[in-house]
Short mmCIF file of C-alpha atoms and ligand atoms in Angstrom, two decimals:
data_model
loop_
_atom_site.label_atom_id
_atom_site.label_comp_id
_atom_site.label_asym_id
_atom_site.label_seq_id
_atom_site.Cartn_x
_atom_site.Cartn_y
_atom_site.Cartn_z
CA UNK D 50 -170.80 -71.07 -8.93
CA UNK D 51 -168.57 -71.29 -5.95
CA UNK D 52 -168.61 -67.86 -5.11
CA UNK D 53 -168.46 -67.16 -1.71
CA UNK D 54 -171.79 -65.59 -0.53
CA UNK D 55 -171.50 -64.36 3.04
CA UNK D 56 -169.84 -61.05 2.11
CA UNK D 57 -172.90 -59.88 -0.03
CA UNK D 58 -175.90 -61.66 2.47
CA UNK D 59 -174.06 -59.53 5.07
CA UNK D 60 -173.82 -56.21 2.84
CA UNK D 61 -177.26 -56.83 2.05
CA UNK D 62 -178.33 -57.06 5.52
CA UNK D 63 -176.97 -54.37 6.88
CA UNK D 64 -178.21 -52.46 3.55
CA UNK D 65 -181.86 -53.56 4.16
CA UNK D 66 -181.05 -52.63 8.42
CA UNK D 67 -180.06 -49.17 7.36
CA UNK D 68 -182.92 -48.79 4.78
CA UNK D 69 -184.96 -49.45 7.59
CA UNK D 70 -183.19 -47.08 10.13
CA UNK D 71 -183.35 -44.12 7.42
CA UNK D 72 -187.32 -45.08 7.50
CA UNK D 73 -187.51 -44.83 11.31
CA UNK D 74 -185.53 -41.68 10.67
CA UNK D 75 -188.15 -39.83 8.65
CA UNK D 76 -191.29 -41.78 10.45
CA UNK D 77 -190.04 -41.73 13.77
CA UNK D 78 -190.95 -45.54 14.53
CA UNK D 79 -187.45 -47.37 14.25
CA UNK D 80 -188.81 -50.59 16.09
CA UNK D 81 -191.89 -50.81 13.17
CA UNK D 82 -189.76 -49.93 10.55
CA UNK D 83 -187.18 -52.55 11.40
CA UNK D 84 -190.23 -55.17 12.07
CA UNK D 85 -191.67 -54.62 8.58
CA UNK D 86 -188.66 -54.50 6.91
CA UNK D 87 -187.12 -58.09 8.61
CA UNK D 88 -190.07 -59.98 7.78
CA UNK D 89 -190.22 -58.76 4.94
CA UNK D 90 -186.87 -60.41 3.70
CA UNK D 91 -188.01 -63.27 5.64
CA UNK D 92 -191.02 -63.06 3.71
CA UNK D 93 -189.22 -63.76 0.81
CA UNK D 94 -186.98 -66.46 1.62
CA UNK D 95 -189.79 -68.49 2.52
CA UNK D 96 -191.42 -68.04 -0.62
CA UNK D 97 -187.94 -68.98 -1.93
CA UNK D 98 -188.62 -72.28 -0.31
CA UNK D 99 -191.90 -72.96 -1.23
CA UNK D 100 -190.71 -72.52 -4.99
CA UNK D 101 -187.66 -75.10 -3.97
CA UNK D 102 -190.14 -77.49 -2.20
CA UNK D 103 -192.53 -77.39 -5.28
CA UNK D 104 -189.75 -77.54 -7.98
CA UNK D 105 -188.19 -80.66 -5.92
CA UNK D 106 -191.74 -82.68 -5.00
CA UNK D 107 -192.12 -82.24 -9.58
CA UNK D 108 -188.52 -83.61 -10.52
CA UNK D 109 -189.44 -86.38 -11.83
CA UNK D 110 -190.33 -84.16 -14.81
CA UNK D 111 -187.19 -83.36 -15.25
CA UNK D 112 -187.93 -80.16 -15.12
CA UNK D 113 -185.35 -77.50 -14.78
CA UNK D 114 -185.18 -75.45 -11.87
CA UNK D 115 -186.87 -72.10 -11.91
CA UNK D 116 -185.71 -68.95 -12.21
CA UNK D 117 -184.09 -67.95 -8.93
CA UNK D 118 -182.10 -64.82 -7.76
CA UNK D 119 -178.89 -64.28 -5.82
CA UNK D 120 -178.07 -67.41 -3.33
CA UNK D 121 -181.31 -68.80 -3.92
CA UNK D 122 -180.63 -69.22 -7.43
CA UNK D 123 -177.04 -70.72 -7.20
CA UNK D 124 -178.52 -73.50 -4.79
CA UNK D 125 -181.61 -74.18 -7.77
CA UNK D 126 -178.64 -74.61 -10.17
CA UNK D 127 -176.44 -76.64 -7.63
CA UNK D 128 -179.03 -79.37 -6.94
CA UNK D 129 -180.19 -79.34 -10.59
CA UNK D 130 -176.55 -80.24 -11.54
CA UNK D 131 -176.32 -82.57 -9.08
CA UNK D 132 -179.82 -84.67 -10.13
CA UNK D 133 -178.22 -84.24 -13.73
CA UNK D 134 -174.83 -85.67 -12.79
CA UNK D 135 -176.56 -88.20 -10.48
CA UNK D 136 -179.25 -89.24 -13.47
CA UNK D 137 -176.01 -89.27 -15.70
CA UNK D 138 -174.36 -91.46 -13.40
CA UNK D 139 -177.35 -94.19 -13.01
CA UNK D 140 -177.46 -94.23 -17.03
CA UNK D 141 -174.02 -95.36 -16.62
CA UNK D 142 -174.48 -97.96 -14.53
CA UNK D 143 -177.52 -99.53 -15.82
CA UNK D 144 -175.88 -99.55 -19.48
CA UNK D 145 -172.86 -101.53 -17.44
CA UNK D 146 -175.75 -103.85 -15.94
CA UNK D 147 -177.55 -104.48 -19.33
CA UNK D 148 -174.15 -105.21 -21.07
CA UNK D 149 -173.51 -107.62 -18.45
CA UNK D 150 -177.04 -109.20 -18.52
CA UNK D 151 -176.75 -109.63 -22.05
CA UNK D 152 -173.40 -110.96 -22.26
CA UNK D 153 -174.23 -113.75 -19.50
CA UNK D 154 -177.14 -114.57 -21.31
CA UNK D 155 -175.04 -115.16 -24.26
CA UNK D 156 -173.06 -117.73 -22.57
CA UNK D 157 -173.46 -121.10 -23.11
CA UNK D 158 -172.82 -121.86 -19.60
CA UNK D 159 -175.04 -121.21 -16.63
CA UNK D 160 -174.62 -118.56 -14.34
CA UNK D 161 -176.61 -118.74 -11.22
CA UNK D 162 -176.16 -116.33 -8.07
CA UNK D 163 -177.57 -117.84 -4.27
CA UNK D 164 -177.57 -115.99 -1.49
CA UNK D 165 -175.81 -117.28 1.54
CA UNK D 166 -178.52 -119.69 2.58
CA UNK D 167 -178.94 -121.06 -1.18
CA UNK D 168 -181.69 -119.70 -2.32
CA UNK D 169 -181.45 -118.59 -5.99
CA UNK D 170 -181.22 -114.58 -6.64
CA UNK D 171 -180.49 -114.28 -10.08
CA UNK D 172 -179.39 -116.97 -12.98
CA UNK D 173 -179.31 -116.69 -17.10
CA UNK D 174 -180.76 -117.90 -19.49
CA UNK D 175 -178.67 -121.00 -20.25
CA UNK D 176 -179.28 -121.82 -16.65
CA UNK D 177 -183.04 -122.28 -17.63
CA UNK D 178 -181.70 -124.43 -20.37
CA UNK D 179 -179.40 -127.00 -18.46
CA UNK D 180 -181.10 -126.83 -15.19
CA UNK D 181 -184.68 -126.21 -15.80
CA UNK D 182 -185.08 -122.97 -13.93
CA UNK D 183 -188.34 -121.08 -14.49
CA UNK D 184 -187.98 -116.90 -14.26
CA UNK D 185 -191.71 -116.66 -12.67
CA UNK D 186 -191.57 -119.68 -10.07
CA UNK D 187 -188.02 -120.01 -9.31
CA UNK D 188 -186.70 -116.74 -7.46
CA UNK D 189 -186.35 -117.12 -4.05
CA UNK D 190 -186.40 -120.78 -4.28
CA UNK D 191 -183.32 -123.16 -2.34
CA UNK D 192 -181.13 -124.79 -5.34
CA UNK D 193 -181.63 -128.22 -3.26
CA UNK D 194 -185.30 -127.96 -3.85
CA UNK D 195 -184.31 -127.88 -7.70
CA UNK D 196 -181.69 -129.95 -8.37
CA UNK D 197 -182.10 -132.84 -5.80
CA UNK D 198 -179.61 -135.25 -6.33
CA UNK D 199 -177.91 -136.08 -2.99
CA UNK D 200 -174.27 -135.94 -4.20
CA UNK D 201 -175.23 -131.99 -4.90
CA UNK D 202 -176.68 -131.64 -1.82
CA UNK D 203 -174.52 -133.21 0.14
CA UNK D 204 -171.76 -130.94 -2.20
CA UNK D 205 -173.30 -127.89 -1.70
CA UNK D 206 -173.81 -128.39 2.13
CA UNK D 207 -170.16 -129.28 2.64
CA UNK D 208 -169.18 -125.64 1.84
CA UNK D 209 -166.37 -127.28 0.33
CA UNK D 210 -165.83 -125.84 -3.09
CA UNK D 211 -162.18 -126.86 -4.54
CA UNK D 212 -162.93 -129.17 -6.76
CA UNK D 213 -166.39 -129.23 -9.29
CA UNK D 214 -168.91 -131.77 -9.52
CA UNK D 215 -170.19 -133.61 -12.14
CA UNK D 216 -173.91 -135.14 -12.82
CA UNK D 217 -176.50 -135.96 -14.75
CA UNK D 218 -178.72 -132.83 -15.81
CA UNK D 219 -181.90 -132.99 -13.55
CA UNK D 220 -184.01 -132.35 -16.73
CA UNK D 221 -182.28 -134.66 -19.17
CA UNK D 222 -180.13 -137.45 -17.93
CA UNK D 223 -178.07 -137.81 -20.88
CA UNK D 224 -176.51 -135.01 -20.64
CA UNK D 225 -173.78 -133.97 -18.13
CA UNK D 226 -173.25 -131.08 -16.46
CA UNK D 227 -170.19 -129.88 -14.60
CA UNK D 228 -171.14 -127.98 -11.01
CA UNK D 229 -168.08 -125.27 -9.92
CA UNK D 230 -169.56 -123.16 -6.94
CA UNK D 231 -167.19 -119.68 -5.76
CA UNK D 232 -168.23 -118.41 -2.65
CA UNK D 233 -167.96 -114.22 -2.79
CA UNK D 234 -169.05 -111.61 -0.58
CA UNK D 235 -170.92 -111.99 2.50
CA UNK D 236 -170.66 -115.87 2.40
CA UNK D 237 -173.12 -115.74 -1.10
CA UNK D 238 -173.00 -118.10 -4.20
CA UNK D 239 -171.88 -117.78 -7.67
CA UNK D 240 -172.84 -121.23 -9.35
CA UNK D 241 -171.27 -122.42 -12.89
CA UNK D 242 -173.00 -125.22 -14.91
CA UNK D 243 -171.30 -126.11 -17.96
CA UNK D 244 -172.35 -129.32 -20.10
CA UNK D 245 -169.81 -131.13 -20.48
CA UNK D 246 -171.60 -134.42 -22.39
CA UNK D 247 -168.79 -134.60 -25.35
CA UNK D 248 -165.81 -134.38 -22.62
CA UNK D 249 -167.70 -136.89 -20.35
CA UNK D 250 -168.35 -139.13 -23.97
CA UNK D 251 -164.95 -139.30 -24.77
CA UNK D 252 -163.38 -140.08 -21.51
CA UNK D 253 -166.19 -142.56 -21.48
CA UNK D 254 -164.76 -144.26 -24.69
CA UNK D 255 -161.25 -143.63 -23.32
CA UNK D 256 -162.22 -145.76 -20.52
CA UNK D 257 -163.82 -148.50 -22.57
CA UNK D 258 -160.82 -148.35 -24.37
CA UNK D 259 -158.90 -149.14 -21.92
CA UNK D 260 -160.63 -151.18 -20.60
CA UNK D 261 -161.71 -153.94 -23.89
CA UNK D 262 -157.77 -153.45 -24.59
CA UNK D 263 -156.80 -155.03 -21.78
CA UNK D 264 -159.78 -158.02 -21.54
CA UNK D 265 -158.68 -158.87 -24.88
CA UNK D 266 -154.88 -159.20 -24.68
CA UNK D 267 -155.77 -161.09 -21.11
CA UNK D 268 -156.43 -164.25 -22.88
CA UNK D 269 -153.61 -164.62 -25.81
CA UNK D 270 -151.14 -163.73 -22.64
CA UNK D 271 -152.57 -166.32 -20.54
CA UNK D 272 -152.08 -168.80 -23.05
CA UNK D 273 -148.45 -167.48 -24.00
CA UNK D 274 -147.55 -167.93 -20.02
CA UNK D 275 -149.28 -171.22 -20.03
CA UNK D 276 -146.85 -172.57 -22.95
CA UNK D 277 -144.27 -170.85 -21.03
CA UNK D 278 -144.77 -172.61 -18.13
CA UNK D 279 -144.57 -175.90 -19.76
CA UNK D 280 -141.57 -175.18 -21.78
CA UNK D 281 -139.78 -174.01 -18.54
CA UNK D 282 -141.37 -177.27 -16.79
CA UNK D 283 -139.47 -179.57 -19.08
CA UNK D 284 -136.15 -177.65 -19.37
CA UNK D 285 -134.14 -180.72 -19.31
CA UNK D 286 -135.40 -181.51 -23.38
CA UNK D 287 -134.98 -177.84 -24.33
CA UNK D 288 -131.95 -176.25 -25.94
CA UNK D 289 -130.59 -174.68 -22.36
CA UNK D 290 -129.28 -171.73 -24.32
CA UNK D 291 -133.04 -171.10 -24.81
CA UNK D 292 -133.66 -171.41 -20.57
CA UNK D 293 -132.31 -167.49 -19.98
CA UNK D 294 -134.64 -166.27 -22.55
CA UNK D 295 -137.14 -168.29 -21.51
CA UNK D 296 -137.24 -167.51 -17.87
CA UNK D 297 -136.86 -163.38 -19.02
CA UNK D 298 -140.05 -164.46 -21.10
CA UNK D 299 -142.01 -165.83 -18.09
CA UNK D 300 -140.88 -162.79 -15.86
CA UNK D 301 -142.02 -160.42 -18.50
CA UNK D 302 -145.11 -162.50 -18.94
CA UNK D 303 -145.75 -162.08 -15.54
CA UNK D 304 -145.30 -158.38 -15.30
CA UNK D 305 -147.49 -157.80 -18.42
CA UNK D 306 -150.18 -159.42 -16.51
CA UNK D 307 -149.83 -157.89 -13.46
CA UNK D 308 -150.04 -154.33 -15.47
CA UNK D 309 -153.29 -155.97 -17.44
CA UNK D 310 -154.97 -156.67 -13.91
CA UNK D 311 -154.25 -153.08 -12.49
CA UNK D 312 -155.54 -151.63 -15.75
CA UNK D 313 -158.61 -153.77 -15.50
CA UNK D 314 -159.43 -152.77 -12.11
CA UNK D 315 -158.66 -149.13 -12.96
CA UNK D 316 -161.08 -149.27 -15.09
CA UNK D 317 -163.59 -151.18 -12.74
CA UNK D 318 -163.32 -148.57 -9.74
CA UNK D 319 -163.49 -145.40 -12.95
CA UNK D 320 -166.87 -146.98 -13.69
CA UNK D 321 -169.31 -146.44 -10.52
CA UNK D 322 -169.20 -143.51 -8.43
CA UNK D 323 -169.46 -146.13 -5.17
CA UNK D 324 -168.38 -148.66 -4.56
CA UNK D 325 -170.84 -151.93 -4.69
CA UNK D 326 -170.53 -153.01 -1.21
CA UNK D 327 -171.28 -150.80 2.12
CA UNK D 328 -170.51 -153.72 4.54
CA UNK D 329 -168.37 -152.93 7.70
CA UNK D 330 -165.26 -154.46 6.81
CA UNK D 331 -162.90 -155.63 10.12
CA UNK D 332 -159.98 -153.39 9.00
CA UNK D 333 -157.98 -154.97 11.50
CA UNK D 334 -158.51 -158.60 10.51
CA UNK D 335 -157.47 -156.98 6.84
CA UNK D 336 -154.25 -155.48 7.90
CA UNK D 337 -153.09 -158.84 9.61
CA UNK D 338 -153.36 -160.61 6.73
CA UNK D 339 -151.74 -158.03 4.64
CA UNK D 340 -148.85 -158.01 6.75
CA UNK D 341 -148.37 -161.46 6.94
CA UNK D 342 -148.31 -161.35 2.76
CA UNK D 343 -145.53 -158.63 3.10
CA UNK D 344 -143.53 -160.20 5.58
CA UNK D 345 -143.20 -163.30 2.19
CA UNK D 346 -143.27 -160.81 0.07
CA UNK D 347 -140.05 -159.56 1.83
CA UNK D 348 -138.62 -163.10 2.46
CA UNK D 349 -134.78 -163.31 3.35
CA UNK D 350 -134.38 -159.30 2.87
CA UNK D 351 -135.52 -159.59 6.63
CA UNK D 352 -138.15 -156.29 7.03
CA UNK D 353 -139.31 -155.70 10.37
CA UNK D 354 -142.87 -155.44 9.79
CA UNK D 355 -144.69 -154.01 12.58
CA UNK D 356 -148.75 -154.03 12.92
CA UNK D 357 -150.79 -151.71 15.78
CA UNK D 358 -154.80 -151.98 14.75
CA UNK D 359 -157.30 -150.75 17.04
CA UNK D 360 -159.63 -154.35 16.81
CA UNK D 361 -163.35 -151.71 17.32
CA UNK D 362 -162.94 -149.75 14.43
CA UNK D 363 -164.86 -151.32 11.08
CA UNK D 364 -164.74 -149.28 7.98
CA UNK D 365 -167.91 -149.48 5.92
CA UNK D 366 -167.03 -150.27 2.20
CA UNK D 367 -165.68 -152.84 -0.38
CA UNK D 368 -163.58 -155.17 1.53
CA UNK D 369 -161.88 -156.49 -2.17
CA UNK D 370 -161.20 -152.89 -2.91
CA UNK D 371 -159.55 -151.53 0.84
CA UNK D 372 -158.20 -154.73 0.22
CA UNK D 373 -156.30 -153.88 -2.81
CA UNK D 374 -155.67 -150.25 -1.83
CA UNK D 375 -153.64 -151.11 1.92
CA UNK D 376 -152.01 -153.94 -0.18
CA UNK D 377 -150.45 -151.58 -2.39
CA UNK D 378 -149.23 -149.20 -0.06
CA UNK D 379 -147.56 -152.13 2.61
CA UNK D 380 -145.85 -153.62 -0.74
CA UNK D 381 -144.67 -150.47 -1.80
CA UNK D 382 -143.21 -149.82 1.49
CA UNK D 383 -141.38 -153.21 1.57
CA UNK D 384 -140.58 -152.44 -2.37
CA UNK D 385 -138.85 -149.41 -1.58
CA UNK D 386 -137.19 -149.77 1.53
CA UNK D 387 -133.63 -151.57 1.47
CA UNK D 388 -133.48 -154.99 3.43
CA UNK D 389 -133.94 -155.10 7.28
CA UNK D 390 -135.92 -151.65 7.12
CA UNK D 391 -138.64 -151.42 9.45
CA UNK D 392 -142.04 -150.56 8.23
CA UNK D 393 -145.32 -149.91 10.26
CA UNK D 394 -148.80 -150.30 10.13
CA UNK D 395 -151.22 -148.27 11.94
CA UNK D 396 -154.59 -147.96 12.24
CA UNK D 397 -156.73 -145.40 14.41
CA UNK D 398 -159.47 -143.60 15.21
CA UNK D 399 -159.59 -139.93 16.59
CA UNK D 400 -161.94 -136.11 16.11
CA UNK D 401 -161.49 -136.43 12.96
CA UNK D 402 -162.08 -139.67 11.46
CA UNK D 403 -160.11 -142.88 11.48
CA UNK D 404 -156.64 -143.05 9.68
CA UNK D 405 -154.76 -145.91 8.51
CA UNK D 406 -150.75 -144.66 8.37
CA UNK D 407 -148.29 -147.18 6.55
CA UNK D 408 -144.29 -145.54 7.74
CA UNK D 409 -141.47 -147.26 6.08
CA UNK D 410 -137.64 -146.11 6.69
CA UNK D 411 -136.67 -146.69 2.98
CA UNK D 412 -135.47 -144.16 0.24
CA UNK D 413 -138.19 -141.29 0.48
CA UNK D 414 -139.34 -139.47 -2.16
CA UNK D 415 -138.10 -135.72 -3.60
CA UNK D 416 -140.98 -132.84 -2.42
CA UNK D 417 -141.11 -131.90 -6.09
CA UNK D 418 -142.16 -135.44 -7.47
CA UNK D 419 -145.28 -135.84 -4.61
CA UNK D 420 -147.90 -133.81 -5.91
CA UNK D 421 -148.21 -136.48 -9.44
CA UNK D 422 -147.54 -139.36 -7.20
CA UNK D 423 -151.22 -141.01 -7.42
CA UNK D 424 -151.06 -140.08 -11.77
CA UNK D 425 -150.93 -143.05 -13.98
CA UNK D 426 -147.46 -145.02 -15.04
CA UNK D 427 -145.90 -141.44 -13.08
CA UNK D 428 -142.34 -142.87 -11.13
CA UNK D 429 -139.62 -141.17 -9.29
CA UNK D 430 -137.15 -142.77 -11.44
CA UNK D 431 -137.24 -145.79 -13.87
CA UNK D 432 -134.59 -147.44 -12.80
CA UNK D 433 -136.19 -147.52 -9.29
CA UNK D 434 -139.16 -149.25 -10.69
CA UNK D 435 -137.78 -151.64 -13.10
CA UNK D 436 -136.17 -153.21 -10.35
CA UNK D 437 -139.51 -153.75 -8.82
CA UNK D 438 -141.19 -154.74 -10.89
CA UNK D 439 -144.08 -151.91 -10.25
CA UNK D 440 -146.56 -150.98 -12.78
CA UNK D 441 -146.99 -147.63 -12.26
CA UNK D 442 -150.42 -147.99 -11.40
CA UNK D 443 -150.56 -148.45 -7.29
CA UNK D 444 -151.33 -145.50 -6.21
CA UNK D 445 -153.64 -144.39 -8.71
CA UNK D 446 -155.82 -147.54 -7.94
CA UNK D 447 -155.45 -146.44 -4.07
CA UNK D 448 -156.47 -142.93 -4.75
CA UNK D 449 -159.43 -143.88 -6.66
CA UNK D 450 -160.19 -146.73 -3.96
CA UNK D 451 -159.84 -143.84 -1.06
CA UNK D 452 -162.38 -141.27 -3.32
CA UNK D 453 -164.59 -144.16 -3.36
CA UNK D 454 -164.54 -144.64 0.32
CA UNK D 455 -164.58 -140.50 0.57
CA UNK D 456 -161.24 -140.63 1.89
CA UNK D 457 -158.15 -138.86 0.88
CA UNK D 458 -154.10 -139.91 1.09
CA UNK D 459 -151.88 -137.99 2.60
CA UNK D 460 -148.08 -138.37 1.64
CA UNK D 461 -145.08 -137.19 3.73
CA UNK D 462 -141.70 -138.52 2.62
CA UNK D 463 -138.07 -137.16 2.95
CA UNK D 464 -135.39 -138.36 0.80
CA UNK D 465 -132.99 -141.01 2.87
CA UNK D 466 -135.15 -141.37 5.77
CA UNK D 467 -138.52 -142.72 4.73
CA UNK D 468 -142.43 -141.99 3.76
CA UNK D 469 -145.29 -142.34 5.47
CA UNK D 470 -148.91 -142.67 3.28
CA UNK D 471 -151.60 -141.86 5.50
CA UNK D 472 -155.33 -142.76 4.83
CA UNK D 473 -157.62 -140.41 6.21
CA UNK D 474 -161.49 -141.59 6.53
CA UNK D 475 -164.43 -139.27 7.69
CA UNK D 476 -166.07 -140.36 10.51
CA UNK D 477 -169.83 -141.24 8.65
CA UNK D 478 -167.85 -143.94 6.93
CA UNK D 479 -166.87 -145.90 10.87
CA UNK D 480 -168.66 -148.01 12.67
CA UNK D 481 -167.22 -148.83 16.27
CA UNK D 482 -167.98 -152.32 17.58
CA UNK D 483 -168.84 -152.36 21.19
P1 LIG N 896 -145.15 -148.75 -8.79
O1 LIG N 896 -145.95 -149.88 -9.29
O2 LIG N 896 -144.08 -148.30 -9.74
O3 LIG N 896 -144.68 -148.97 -7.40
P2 LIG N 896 -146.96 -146.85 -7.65
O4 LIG N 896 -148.06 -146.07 -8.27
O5 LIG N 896 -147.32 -147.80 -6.58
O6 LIG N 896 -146.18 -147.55 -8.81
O7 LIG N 896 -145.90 -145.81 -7.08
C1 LIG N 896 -145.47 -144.73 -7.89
C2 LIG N 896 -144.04 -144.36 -7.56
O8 LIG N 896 -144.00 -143.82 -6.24
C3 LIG N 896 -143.11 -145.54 -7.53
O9 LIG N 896 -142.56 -145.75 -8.80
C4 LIG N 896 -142.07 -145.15 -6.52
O10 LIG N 896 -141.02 -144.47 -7.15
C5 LIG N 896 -142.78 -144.17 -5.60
N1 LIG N 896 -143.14 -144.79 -4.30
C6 LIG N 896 -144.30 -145.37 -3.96
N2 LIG N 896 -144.29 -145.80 -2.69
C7 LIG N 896 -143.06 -145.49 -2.20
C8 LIG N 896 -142.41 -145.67 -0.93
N3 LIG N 896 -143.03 -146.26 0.11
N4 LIG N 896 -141.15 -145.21 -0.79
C9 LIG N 896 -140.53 -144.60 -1.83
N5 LIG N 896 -141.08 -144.39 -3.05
C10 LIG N 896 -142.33 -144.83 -3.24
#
């Protein structure tokens, strides 16, 4: 097949040049003997080329090549075996696309691939399922036009894919889907829907839980630190070996209810998306008064509390919930910073949004315990919080606050020298007064 051809075209050549010289010999006319003879073999190549030309335009046939001689027949053979291994080749590939086809249409969840401007290429068949696609009228079609719930567009717009979204399925609202977007390629879309209705029912009755739990041991504690209260009121007619236990009772008491409140609240900001309000809220106004509750809070251990607000910026939002978020963070700071520390408050706007930064000089936090910070009942160390009297639950309820307000916390901290907890809000969520 490889054989190297010039040697024989060249001894043929010269064969067919000397046949024609021995001609010219015996005729006399070398020039017309030559002439003949060369177009001749031209002659026949070209008819070797027609026959190529003819056999290639009819491939589709699949016909094989006919019968050729010398060169002429190794190059039929070559680009016959080359359509075969090429024909071969595309079998391959479309048995690897059909496999693929048919194991994504398999799945239970929904595969759907966008271009880079969003407009749907390709999806399954579960995707028609959970998201209503139709084969004939969909293609081509942007995914906002189809599922138009503004947290999804305003999702898919951000180009900010880390973490998935969850909704209600645009053809069936009592089911839930989960939303996880990967962006591959030239800036294109693969889309994952998965249902996710059980997961989303039981964290649902997790939450309710939760939540009844705590309404309903509200009211026998209440009355138990009511009773309390009197007992420890009139002291003077009580046993006073009982006052020790009594007063551990009331502190107790009063810790259990603090830990009822935060769960309750939890599960308040767990059950709407947004929060309720969207008033501008005077952030400054807020901060002041927080402050001057840490500066009691602190009392004789003598914390230098200092406050720098920039008196334009409002935040819009709940003013109960920022309320409850700052709080937490200016009382932890006071918490966990030994007496006479100095802790401040700051709150600014710049580029990129307005931030609200809370810097205490108290006992820091390891790198390795950050990351679970915000988790329920997670602490550094127990012994820490006993001593505080935490519940474990501040900075979840100020994570969930800031998610609520689209904001996220930011935590720096080195052991020995202090933390700082800095809010950061986007821009759309400021309003500047003139
Ligand atoms: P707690 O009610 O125990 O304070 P939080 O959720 O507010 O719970 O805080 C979780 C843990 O983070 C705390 O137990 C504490 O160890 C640590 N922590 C929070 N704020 C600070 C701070 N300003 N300095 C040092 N450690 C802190």
């Amino acid at each position: 097949m490889n054989q190297d051809w010039r040697g024989p075209l060249i001894r043929r050549l010269l064969l067919l040049i000397g046949a024609c010289l021995l001609v010219g010999l015996i005729t006399g006319e070398y020039a017309w003997a030559l002439v003949i003879g060369l177009a001749g073999y031209l002659g026949w190549h070209l008819k070797q080329l027609l026959r190529l030309h003819t056999w290639l335009r009819t491939r589709e046939d699949n016909q094989p090549p006919p019968e050729g001689y010398g060169l002429w027949g190794e190059v039929f053979d070559s680009i016959y075996h080359l359509q075969r291994r090429d024909q071969k080749a595309r079998a391959r590939l479309q048995a690897v696309i059909d496999r693929v086809q048919e194991s994504t249409a398999a799945l239970k969840d929904a595969v759907i691939m966008l271009d880079r401007d969003g407009n749907l290429e390709w999806w399954n068949l579960a995707a028609e399922k959970l998201l209503g696609l139709k084969t004939l009228q969909d293609g081509g079609q942007p995914i906002i036009n189809l599922v138009r719930d503004p947290r999804f567009i305003e999702y898919f717009e951000r180009s900010n894919y880390l973490e998935p979204l969850e909704l209600p399925s645009p053809i069936n609202a009592r089911r839930r889907l989960q939303f996880h977007i990967t962006q591959y390629g030239n800036r294109e879309h693969l889309m994952l829907v998965r249902d996710i209705t059980r997961l989303h029912q039981l964290e649902q009755m997790r939450k309710d839980f939760v939540a009844n739990v705590s309404h309903e041991l509200r009211t026998p504690l209440t009355v138990i630190a009511g009773y309390l209260e009197t007992l420890l009121d009139n002291v003077d007619e009580v046993n006073p070996r009982w006052l020790r236990a009594l007063q551990q009772m009331q502190q107790q008491g009063g810790r259990m209810q603090n830990l009822l409140n935060d769960l309750l609240l939890l599960a308040k900001l767990e059950a709407t998306d947004y929060p309720s309000d969207n008033l501008p809220v005077a952030v400054d106004l807020l901060l002041l008064s927080i402050k001057n509750d840490a500066q009691a809070l602190s009392a004789e251990r003598g914390h230098r509390i200092s406050l720098e607000a920039d008196p334009h910026l409002k935040l819009k939002g709940s003013e109960a919930e920022l309320r409850s978020a700052f709080s937490n963070l200016v009382f932890n700071a006071v918490k966990y910073t030994p007496n006479e520390g100095h802790i401040s408050i700051r709150w600014w706007a710049d580029e990129h949004g307005a931030h609200l930064a809370v810097e205490d000089s108290g006992l820091g936090i390891e790198a390795k315990h950050l990351p679970r910070l915000t988790e329920r009942f997670y602490r550094v160390d127990s012994s820490r919080a006993s001593n505080t009297g935490g519940t474990g639950l501040g900075l979840a309820i100020v994570k969930h606050v800031l998610l609520r307000h689209r904001a996220r916390l930011d935590i720096d901290s080195t052991l020995g020298k202090g933390s700082t907890f800095t809010c950061h809000f986007p821009g759309t969520q400021l309003v500047r007064r003139s």
